[in-house]
Coordinates of C-alpha atoms in Angstrom, one line a residue:
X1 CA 63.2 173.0 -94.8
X2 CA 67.1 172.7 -94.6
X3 CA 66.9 169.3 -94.2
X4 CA 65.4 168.8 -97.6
X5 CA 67.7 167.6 -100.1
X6 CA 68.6 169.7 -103.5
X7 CA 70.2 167.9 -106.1
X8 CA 71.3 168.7 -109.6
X9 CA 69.5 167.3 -112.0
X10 CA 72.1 167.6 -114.8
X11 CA 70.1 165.8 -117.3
X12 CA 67.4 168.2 -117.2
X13 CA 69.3 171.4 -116.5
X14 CA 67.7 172.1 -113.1
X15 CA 68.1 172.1 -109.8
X16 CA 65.6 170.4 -107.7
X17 CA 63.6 169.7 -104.7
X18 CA 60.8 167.1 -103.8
X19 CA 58.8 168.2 -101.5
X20 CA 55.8 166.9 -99.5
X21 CA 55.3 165.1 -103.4
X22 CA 56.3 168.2 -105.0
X23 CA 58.5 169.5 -107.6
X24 CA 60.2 172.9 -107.2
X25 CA 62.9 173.7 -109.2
X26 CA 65.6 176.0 -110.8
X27 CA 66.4 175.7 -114.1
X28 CA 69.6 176.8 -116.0
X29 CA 71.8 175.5 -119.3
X30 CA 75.3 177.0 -119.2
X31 CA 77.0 179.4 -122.2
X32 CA 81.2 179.1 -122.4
X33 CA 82.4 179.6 -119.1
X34 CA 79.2 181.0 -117.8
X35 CA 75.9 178.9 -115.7
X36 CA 72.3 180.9 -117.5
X37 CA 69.5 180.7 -114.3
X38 CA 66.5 181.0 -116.3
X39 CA 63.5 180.5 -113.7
X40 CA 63.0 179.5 -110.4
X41 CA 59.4 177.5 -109.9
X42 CA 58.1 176.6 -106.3
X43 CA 53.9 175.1 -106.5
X44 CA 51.7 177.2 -104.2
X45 CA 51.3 174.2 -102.0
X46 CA 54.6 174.8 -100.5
X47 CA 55.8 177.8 -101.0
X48 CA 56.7 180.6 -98.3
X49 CA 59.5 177.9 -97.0
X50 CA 62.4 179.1 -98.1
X51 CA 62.5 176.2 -100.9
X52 CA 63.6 178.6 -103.7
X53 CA 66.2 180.2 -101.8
X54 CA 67.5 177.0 -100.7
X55 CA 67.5 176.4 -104.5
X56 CA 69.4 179.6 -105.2
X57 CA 72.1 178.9 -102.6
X58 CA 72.8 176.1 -103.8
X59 CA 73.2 176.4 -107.4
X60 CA 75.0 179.9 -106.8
X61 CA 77.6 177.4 -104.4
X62 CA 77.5 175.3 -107.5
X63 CA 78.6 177.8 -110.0
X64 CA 81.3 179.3 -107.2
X65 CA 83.0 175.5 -107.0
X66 CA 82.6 175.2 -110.1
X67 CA 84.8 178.4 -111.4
X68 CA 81.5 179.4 -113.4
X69 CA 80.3 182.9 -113.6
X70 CA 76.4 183.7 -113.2
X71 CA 74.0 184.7 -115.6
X72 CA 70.9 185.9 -113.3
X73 CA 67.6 186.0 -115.9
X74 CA 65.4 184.5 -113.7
X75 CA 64.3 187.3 -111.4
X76 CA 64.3 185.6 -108.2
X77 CA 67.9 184.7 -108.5
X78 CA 68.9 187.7 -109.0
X79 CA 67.2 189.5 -106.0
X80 CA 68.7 186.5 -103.8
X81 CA 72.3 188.0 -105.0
X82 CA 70.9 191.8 -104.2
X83 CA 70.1 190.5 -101.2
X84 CA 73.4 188.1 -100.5
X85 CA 76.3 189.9 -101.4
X86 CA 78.6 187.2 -101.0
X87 CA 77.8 186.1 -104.7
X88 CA 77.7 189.3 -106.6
X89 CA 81.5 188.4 -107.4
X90 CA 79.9 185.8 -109.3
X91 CA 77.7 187.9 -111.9
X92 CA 78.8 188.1 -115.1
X93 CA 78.2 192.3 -116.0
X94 CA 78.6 192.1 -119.5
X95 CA 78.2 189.9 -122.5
X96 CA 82.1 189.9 -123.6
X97 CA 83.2 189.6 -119.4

């Protein structure tokens, strides 16, 4: 799986990966100075291979080289930071931060 490629589909505010002809995905829009992940989706067909972390990694190393802080709504992003430390610097706490 870490060969397949994620790429940033700016146009439509997600992060994605094709897949054995399918679409997972990480969607986000971004607020002032701030990048909003909003849901991770992975089909059943391929899930359990690490897609949506690979989607998480890399829009977290988006938002770090980007100077953005991270708004974690959708769920799975944010138990990929509980679980990877080295981005909870990104994490916007609070609304006014």
């Amino acid at each position: 799986m870490t060969d397949t490629p994620i790429i940033n589909n700016e146009e439509k505010n997600r992060f994605e990966a094709h897949v054995d002809q399918h679409l997972a995905e990480l969607t986000y829009y971004y607020s002032r100075d701030s990048i909003v992940f909003t849901h991770t989706g992975v089909p059943d067909p391929i899930s359990g291979r690490g897609v949506a972390s690979r989607l998480a990694q890399t829009a977290l190393d988006y938002a770090r080289e980007q100077d953005l802080k991270v708004v974690p709504l959708c769920p799975f992003v944010s138990s990929y930071i509980t679980r990877h430390p080295e981005y909870q610097d990104l994490v916007r706490r609070r609304p006014s931060e």
